[in-house]
Tab-separated table of C-alpha atoms in Angstrom:
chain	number	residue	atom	x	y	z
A	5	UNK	CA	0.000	0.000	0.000
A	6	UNK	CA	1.173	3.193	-1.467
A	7	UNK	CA	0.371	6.740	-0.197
A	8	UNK	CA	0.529	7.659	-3.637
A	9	UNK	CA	0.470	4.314	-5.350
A	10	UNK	CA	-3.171	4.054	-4.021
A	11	UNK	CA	-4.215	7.543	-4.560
A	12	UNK	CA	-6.406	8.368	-7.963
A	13	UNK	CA	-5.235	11.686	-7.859
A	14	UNK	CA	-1.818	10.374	-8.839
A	15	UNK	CA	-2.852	7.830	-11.257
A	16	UNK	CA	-1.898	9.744	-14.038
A	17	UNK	CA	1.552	9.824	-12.713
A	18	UNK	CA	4.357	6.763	-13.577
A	19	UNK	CA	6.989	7.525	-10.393
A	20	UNK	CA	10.835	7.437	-11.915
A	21	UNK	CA	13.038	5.728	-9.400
A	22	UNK	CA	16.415	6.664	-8.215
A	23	UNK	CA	19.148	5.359	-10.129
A	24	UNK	CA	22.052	4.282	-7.505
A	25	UNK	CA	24.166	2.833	-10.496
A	26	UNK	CA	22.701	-0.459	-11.522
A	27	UNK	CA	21.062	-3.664	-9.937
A	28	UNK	CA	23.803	-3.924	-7.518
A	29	UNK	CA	25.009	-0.349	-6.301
A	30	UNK	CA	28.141	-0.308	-4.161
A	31	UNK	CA	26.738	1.858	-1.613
A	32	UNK	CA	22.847	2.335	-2.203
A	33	UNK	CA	21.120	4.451	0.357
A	34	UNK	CA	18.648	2.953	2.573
A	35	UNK	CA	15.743	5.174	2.264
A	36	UNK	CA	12.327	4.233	4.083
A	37	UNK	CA	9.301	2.649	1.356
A	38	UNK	CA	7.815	6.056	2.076
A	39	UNK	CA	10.202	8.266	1.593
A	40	UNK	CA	11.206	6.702	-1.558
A	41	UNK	CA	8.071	6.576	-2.968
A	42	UNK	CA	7.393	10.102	-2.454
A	43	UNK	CA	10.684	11.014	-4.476
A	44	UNK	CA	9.986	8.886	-7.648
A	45	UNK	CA	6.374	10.859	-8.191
A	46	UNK	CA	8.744	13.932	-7.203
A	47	UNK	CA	11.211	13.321	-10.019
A	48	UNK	CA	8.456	12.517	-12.398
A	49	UNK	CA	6.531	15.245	-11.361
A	50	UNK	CA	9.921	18.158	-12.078
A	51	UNK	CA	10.585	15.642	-15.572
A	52	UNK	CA	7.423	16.954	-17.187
A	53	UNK	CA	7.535	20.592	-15.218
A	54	UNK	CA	4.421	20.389	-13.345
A	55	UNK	CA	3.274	23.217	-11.029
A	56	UNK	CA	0.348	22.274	-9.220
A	57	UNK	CA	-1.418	22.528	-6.100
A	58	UNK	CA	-0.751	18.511	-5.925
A	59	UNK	CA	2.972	19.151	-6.137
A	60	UNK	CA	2.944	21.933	-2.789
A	61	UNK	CA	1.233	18.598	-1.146
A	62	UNK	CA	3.891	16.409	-2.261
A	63	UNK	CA	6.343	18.916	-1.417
A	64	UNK	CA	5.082	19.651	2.164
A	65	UNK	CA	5.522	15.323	2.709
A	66	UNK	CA	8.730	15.182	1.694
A	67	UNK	CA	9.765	18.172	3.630
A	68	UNK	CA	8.282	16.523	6.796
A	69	UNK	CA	10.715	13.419	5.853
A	70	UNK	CA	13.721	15.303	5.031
A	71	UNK	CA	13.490	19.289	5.771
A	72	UNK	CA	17.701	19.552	3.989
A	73	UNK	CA	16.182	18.355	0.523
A	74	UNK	CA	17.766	22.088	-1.330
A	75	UNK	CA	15.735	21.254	-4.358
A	76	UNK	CA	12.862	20.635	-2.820
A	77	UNK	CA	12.396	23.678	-1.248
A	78	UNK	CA	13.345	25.365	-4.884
A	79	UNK	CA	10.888	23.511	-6.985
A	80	UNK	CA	8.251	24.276	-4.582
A	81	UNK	CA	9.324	27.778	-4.339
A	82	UNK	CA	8.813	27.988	-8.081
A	83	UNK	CA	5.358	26.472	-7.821
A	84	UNK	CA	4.333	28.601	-5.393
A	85	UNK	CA	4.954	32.156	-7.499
A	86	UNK	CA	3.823	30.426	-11.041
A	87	UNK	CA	0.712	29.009	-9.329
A	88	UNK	CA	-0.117	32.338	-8.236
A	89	UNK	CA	0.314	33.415	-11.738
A	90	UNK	CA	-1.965	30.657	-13.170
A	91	UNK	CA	-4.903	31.430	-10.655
A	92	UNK	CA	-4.574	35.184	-9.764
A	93	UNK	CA	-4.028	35.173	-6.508
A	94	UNK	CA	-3.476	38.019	-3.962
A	95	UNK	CA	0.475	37.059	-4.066
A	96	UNK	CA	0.980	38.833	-0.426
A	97	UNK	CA	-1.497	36.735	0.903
A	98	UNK	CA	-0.076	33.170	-0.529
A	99	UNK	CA	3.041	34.418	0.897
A	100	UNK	CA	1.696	34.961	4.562
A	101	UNK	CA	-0.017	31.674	4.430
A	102	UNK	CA	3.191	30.010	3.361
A	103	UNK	CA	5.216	31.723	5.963
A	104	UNK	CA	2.761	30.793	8.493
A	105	UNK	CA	3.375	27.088	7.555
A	106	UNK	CA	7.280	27.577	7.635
A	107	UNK	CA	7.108	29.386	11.003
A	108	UNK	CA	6.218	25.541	12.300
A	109	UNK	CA	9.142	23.475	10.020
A	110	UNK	CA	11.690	26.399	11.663
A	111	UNK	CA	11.080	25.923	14.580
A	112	UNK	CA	10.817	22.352	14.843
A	113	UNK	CA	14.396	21.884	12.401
A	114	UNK	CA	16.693	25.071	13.987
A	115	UNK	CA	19.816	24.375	12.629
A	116	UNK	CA	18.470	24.038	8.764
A	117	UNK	CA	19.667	26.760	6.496
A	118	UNK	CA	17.750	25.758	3.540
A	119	UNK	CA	14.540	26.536	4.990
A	120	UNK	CA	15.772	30.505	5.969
A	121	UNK	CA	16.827	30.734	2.185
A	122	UNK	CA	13.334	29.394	1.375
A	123	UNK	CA	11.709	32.052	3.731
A	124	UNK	CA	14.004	34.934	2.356
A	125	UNK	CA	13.026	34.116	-1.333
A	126	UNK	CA	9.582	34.417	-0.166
A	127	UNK	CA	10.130	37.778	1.614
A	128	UNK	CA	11.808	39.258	-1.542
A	129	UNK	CA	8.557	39.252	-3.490
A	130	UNK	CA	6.576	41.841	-1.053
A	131	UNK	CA	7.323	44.803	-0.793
A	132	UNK	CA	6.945	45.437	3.328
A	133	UNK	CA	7.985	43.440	6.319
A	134	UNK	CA	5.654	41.137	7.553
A	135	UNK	CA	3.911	42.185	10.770
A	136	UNK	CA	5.007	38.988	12.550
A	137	UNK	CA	8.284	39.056	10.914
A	138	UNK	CA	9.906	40.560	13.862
A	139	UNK	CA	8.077	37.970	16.874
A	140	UNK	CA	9.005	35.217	15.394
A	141	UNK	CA	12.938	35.669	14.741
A	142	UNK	CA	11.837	36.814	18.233
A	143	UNK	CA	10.684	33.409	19.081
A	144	UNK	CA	13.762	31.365	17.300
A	145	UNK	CA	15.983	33.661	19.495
A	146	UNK	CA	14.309	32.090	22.641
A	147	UNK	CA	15.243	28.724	21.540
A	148	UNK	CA	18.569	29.125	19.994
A	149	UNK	CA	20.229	32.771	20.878
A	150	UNK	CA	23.178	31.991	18.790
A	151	UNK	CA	21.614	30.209	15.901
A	152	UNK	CA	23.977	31.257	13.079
A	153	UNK	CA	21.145	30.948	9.939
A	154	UNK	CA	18.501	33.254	12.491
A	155	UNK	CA	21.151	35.918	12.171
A	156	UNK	CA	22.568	35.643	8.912
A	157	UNK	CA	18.879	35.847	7.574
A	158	UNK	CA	17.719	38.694	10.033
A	159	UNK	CA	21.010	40.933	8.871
A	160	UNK	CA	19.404	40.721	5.141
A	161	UNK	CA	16.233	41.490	6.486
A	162	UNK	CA	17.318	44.885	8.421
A	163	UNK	CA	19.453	45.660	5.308
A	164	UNK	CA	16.466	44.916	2.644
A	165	UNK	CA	13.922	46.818	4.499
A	166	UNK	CA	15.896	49.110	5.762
A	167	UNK	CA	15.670	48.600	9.435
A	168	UNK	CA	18.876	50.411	10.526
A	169	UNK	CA	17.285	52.998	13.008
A	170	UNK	CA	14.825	50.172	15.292
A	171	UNK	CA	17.006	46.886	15.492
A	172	UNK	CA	19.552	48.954	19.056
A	173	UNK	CA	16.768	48.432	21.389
A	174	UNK	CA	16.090	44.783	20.243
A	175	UNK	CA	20.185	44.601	20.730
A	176	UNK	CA	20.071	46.148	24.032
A	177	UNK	CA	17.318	43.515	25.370
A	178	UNK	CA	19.528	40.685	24.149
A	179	UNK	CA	22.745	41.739	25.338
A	180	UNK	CA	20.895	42.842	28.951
A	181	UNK	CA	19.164	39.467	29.072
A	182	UNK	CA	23.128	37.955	28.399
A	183	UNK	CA	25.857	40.267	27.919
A	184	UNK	CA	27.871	37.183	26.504
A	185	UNK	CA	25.761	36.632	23.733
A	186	UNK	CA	28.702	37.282	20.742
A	187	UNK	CA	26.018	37.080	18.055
A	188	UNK	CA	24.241	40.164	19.665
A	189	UNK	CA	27.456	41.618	19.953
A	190	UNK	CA	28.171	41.159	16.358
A	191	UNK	CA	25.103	42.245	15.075
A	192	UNK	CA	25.376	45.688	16.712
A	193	UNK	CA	28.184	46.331	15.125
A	194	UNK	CA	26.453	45.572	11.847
A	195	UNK	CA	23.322	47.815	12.161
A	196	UNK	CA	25.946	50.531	13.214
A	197	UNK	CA	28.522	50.476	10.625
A	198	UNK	CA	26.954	47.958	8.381
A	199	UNK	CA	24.528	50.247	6.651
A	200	UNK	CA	27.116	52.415	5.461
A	201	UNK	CA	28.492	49.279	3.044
A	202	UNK	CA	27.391	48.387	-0.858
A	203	UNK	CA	27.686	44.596	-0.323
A	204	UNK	CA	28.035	44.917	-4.212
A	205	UNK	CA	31.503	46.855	-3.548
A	206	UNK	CA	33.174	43.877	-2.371
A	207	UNK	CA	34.686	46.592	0.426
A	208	UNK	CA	34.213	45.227	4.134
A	209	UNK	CA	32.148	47.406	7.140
A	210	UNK	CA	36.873	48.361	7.705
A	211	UNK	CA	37.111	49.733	4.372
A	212	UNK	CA	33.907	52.523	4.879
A	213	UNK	CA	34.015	52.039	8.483
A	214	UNK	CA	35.276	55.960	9.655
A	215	UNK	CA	31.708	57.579	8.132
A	216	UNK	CA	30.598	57.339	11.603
A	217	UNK	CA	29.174	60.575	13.474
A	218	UNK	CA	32.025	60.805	16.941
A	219	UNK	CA	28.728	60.933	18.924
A	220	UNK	CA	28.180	57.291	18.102
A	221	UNK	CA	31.820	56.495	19.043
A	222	UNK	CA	31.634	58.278	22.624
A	223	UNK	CA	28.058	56.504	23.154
A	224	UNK	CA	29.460	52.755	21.772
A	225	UNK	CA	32.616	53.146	23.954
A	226	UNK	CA	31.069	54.064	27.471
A	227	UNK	CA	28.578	51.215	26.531
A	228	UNK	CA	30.860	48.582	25.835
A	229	UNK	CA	32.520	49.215	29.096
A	230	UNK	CA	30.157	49.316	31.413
A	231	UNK	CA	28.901	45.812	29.763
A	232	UNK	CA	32.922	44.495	30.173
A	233	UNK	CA	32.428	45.634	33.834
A	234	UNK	CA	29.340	43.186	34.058
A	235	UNK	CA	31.795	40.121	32.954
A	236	UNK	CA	35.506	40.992	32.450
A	237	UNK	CA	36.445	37.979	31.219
A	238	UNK	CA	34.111	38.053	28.040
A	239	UNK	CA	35.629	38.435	24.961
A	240	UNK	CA	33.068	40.018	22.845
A	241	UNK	CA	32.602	43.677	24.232
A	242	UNK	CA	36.515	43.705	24.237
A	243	UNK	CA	36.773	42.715	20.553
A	244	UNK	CA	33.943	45.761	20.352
A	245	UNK	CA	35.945	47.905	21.874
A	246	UNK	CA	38.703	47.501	19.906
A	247	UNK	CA	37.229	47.652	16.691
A	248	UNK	CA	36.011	51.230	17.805
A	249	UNK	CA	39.073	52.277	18.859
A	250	UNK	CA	40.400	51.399	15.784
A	251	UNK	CA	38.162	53.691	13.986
A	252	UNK	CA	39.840	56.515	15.873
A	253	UNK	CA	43.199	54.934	15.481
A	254	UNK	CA	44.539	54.286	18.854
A	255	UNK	CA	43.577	52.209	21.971
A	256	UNK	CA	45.076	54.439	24.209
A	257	UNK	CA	41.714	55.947	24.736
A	258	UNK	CA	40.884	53.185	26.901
A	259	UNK	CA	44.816	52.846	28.498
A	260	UNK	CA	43.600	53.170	32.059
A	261	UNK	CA	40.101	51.296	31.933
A	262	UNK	CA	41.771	47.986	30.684
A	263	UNK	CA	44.440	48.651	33.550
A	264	UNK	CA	41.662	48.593	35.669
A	265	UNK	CA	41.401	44.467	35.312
A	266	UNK	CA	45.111	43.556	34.797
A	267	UNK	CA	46.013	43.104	38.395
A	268	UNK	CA	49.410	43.469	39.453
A	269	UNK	CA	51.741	42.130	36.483
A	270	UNK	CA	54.914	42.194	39.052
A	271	UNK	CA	53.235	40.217	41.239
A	272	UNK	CA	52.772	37.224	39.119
A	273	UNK	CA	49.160	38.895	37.640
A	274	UNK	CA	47.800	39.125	41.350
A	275	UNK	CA	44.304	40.598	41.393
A	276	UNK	CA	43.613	40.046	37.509
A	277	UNK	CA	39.984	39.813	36.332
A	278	UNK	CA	40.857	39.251	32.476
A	279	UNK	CA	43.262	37.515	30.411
A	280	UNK	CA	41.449	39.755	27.563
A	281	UNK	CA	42.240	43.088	29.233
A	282	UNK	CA	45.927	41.644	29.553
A	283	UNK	CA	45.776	41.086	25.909
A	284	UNK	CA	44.141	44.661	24.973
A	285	UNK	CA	46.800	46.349	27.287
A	286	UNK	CA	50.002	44.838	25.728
A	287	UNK	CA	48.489	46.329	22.491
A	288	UNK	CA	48.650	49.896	24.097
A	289	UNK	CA	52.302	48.924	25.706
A	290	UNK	CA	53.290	48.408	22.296
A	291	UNK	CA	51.484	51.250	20.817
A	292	UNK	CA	53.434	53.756	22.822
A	293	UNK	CA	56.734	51.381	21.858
A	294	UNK	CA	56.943	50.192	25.912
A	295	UNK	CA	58.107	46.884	24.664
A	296	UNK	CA	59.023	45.572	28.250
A	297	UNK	CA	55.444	46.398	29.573
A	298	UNK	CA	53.972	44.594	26.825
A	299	UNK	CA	55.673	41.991	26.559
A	300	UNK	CA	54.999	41.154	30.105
A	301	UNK	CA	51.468	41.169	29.612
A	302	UNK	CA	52.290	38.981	26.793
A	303	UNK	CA	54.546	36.840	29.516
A	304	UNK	CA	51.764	36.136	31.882
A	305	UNK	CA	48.892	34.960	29.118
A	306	UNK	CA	51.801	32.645	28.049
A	307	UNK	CA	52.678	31.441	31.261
A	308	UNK	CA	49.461	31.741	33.645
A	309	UNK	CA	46.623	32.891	32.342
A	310	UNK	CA	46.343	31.007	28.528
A	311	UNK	CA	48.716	29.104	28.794
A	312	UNK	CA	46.374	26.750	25.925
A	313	UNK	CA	47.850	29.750	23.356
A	314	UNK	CA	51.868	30.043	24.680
A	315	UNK	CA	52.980	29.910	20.725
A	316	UNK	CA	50.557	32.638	19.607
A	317	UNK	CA	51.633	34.805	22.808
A	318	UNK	CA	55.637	34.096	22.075
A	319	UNK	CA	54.588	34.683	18.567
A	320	UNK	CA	53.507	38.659	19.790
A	321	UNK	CA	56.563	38.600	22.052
A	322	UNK	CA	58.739	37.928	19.581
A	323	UNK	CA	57.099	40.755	16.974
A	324	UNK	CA	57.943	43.030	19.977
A	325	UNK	CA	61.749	41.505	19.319
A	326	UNK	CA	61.772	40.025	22.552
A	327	UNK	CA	62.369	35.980	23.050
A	328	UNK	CA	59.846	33.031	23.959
A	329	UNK	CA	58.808	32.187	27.692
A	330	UNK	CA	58.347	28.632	28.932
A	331	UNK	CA	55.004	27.520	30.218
């Protein structure tokens, strides 16, 4: 008994099925009856071009089987727009409806990157944001904060509609729920300096990065460090800082605030709350050419504090032209 097999609707249809090279393939796949079924009325459905509501059915099955089938999600894509075409539909609204239906497969399959290019194809045929656009990224946040293909498809949303001047206080909830959360972290920096890049150019957010009003700078800087006060030893706001910093062209700005967490380096690193303000403050050392200073900073990541990364840290030492320390 066939789902499709049995079904009249699909009588007209002879299913084509996979060729795994011959009667006795080396390494066949072992697909279930079902699934395998479903795929030869698939391929003989896309050999004689067929855009039907039928096909969004079949599509939808084999979706719920395997959710990473890339052409899949294409050919139903394509069915989608020319079946609105064919019956005159009110293409916002077969949109929504579809969207409504992904909003379920998302959030059920997180890590699946073909179904956000799916849902950004669909978004590039209307010509506003949804109006539940925003709560339900808001809703795969809550599950997955760091979910790489959540971000990477909500940074072409702000940049096709334009969302520059709302997406800080989103940020700011994020990063006050967990100030470690590096994708928040990153994506600030994107809606701040981001907009101001053609991705066309081929130039990166460095290249264009000084059109930025000084207000911004003063703002981003007090911000970052009263978030590095929260939790010294998290990376992220200190890679922020630096990258604004850089936009003025000197760390030396913030000298004194990352002394503030190196402890006392001739004691052995006594009283220090982060290897990463170690690490920002041999950059000033060597910025005003105090190669000694720095390289003790350099000496005590090495020896006590990441010890994991001794060759990279006698690698900086020795840029500084001073020699390697032992664990």
């Amino acid at each position: 008994m066939g789902r499709y097999s049995d079904s009249e609707e699909w009588a007209d249809i002879t299913p084509i099925a996979q060729n795994d090279g011959g009667p006795n393939p080396l390494a066949a796949i072992a697909y279930t009856e079902e699934y395998s079924e479903a795929m030869g009325y698939l391929r003989a459905i896309m050999a004689k071009n067929e855009k039907s509501e039928r096909v969004l059915d079949l599509t939808e099955h084999i979706i719920s089987m395997n959710p990473a089938h890339y052409t899949i999600w294409l050919y139903r894509a394509n069915t989608l727009f020319e079946l609105q075409k064919i019956n005159q539909s009110n293409l916002q609204e077969d949109i929504l409806e579809e969207l409504h239906w992904l909003d379920g497969i998302s959030l059920k399959h997180l890590k699946n990157y073909q179904i956000w290019h799916h849902r950004q194809t669909l978004i590039t045929h209307l010509s506003t944001l949804p109006p539940t656009e925003l709560s339900f990224l808001a809703q795969m946040f809550a599950k997955d904060a760091k979910n790489y293909h959540v971000w990477s498809y909500r940074q072409w949303l702000v940049r096709h509609f334009s969302l520059w001047d709302t997406e800080l206080p989103y940020i700011e909830t994020l990063l006050t729920s967990d100030v470690r959360n590096n994708s928040a972290w990153n994506h600030r920096w994107f809606v701040l300096f981001g907009q101001h890049v053609d991705p066309s150019s081929g130039k990166g957010m460095d290249e264009v990065g000084n059109i930025v009003d000084e207000d911004v700078l003063d703002r981003e800087v007090q911000y970052t460090t009263e978030k590095i006060r929260l939790a010294p030893q998290n990376q992220s706001p200190w890679n922020y800082l630096r990258g604004l910093l850089r936009k003025r062209g000197s760390l030396l700005e913030c000298k004194a605030f990352a002394e503030e967490f190196v402890g006392d380096m001739e004691g052995g690193g006594d009283g220090c709350r982060s290897s990463h303000a170690l690490d920002f403050f041999a950059d000033c050392m060597a910025e005003e050419k105090e190669a000694e200073k720095a390289g003790k900073a350099l000496e005590l990541l090495a020896k006590k504090f990441d010890p994991i990364r001794r060759n990279y840290w006698n690698y900086r030492r020795g840029l500084l032209g001073l020699g390697a320390v032992e664990a």
